[in-house]
mmCIF file of C-alpha atoms in Angstrom:
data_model
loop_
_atom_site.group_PDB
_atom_site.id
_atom_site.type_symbol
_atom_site.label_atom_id
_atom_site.label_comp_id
_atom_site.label_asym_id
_atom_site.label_seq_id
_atom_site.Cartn_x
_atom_site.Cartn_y
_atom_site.Cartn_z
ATOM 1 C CA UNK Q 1 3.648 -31.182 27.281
ATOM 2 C CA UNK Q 2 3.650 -27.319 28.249
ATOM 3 C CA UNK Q 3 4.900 -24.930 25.375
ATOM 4 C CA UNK Q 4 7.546 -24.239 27.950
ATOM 5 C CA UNK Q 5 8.902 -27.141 27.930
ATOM 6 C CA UNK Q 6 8.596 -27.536 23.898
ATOM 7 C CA UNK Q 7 11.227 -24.385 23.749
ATOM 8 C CA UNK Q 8 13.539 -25.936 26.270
ATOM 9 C CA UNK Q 9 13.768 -28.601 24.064
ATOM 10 C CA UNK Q 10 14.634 -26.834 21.045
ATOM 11 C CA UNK Q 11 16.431 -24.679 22.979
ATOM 12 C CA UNK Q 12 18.573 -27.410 23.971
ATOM 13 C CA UNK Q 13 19.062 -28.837 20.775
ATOM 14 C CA UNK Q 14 19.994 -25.611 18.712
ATOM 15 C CA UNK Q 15 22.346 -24.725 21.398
ATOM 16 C CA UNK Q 16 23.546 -28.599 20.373
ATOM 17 C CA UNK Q 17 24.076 -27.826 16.480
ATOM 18 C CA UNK Q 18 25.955 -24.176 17.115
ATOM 19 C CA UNK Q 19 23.084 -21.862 18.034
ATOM 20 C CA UNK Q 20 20.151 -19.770 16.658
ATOM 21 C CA UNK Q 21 20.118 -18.493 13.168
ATOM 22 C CA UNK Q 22 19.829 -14.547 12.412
ATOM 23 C CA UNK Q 23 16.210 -13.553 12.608
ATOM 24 C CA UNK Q 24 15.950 -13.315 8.739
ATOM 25 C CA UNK Q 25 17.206 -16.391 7.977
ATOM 26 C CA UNK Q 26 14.475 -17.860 10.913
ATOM 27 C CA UNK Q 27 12.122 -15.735 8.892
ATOM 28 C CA UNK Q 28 12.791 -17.124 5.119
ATOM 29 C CA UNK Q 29 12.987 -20.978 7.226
ATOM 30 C CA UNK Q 30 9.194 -19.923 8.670
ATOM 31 C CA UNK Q 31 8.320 -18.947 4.846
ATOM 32 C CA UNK Q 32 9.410 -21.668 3.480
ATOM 33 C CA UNK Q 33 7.747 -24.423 6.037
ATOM 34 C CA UNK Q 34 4.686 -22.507 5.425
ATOM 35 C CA UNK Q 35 4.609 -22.628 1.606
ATOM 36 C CA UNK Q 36 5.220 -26.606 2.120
ATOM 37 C CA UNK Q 37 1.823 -26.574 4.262
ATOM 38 C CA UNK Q 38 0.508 -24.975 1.643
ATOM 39 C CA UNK Q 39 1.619 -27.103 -1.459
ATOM 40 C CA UNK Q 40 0.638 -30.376 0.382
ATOM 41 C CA UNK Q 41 -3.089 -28.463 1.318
ATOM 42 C CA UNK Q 42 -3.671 -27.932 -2.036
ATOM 43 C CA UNK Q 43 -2.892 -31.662 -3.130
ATOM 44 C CA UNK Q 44 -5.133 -32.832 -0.240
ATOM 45 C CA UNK Q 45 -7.896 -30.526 -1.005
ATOM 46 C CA UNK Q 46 -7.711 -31.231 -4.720
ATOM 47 C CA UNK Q 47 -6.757 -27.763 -5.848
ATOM 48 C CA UNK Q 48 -3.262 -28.712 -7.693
ATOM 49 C CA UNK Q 49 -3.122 -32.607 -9.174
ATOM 50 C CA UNK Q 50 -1.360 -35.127 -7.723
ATOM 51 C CA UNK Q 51 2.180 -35.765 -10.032
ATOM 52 C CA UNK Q 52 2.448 -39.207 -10.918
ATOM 53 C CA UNK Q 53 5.703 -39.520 -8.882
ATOM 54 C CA UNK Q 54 4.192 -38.034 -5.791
ATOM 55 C CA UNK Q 55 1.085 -40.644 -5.803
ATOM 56 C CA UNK Q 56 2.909 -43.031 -3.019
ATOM 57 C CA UNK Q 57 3.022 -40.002 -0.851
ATOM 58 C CA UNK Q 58 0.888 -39.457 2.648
ATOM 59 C CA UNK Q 59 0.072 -36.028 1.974
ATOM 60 C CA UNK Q 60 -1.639 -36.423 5.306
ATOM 61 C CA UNK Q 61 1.423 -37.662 6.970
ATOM 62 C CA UNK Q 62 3.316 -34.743 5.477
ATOM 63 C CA UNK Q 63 0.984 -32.480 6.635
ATOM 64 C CA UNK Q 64 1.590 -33.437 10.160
ATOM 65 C CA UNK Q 65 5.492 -33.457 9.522
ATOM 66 C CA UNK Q 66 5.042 -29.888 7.564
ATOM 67 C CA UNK Q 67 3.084 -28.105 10.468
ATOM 68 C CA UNK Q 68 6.009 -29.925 12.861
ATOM 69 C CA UNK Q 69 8.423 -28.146 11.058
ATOM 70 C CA UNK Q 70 6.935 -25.065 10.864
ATOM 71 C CA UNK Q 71 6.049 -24.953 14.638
ATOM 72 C CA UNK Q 72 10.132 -25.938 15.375
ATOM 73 C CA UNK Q 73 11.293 -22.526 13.570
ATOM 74 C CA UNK Q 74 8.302 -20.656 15.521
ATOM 75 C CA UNK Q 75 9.723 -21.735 18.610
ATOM 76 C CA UNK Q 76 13.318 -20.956 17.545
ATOM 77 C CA UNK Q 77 12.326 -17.426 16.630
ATOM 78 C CA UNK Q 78 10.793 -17.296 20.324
ATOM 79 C CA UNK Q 79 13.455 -18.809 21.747
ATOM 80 C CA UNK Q 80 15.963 -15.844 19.882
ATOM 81 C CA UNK Q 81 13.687 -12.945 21.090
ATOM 82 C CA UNK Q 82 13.257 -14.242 24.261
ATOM 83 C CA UNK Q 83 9.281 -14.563 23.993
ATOM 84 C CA UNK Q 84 7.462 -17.168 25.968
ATOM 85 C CA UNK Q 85 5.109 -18.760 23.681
ATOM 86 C CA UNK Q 86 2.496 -19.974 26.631
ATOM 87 C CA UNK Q 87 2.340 -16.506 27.566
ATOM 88 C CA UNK Q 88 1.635 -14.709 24.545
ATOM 89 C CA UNK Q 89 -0.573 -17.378 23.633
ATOM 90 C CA UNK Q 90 -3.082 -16.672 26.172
ATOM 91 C CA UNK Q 91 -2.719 -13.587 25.534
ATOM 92 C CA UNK Q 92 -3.248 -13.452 21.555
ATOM 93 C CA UNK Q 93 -6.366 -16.150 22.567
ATOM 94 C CA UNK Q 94 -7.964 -13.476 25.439
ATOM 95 C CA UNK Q 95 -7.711 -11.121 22.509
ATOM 96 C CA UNK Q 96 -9.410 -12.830 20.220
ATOM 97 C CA UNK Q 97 -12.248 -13.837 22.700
ATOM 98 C CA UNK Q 98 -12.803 -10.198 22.800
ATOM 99 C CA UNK Q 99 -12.588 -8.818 19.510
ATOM 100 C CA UNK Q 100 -13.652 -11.514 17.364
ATOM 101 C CA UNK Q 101 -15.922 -13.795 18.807
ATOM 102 C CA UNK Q 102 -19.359 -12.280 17.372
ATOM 103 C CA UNK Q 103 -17.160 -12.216 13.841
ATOM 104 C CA UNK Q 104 -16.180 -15.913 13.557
ATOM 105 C CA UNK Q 105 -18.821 -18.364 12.013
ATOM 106 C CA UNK Q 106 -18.282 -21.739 11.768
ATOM 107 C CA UNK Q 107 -18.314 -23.202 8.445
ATOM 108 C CA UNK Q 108 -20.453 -26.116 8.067
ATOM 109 C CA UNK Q 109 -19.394 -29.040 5.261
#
C-alpha cells in the first residue's frame, strides 16, 4: 500500500469521528505515542524491569501496535497541513543520501 493511500484512509476515517484535532493537541497525541515506544523499548531491551503485572505482556506485539499508533497521528498531522507524506519522504531520504551517507556506520551486534 502507497503512503497515499494510507492518508486517504485516515483521512476518511477522521472525517468519520468529527474531523482533525488542533495541531497541538496532534502534537501532545505524537508525544505521547512516542514515549509508549519508548517505555516498551526499554522493557524489551532490558533497561527498566519488567513489573510483575506486565509479565503476560508481548512487549513485541506492543511495539508493533505502539509504532501503529504513532504513524496514525503522523499521518493525521499530514493530512491537517496538507503534506503528502510519499513526497516528502523521498525527499527527506534524497537528503539524507547526500548529506549523511559517509556519516552513518552500521552497528554490528
Amino acid at each position: 500500500m502507497e503512503l497515499r493511500e494510507l492518508q486517504k484512509i485516515v483521512d476518511e476515517f477522521i472525517n468519520e469521528i468529527g474531523g482533525y484535532w488542533e495541531d497541538p493537541i496532534i502534537l501532545a497525541r505524537m508525544i505521547e505515542e512516542l514515549g509508549e515506544i519508548a517505555h516498551v523499548l526499554q522493557r524489551l531491551k532490558g533497561f527498566r524491569p519488567i513489573a510483575k503485572e506486565d509479565s503476560h505482556i508481548n512487549f513485541e506485539a506492543e511495539l508493533e501496535l505502539e509504532i501503529g499508533d504513532l504513524l496514525f497521528v503522523l499521518i493525521s498531522l499530514a493530512n491537517k497541513r496538507n503534506i503528502d507524506l510519499e513526497a516528502v519522504l523521498i525527499k527527506v531520504i534524497e537528503k539524507y543520501r547526500q548529506r549523511d551517507l559517509k556519516k552513518w556506520k552500521r552497528i554490528l551486534k
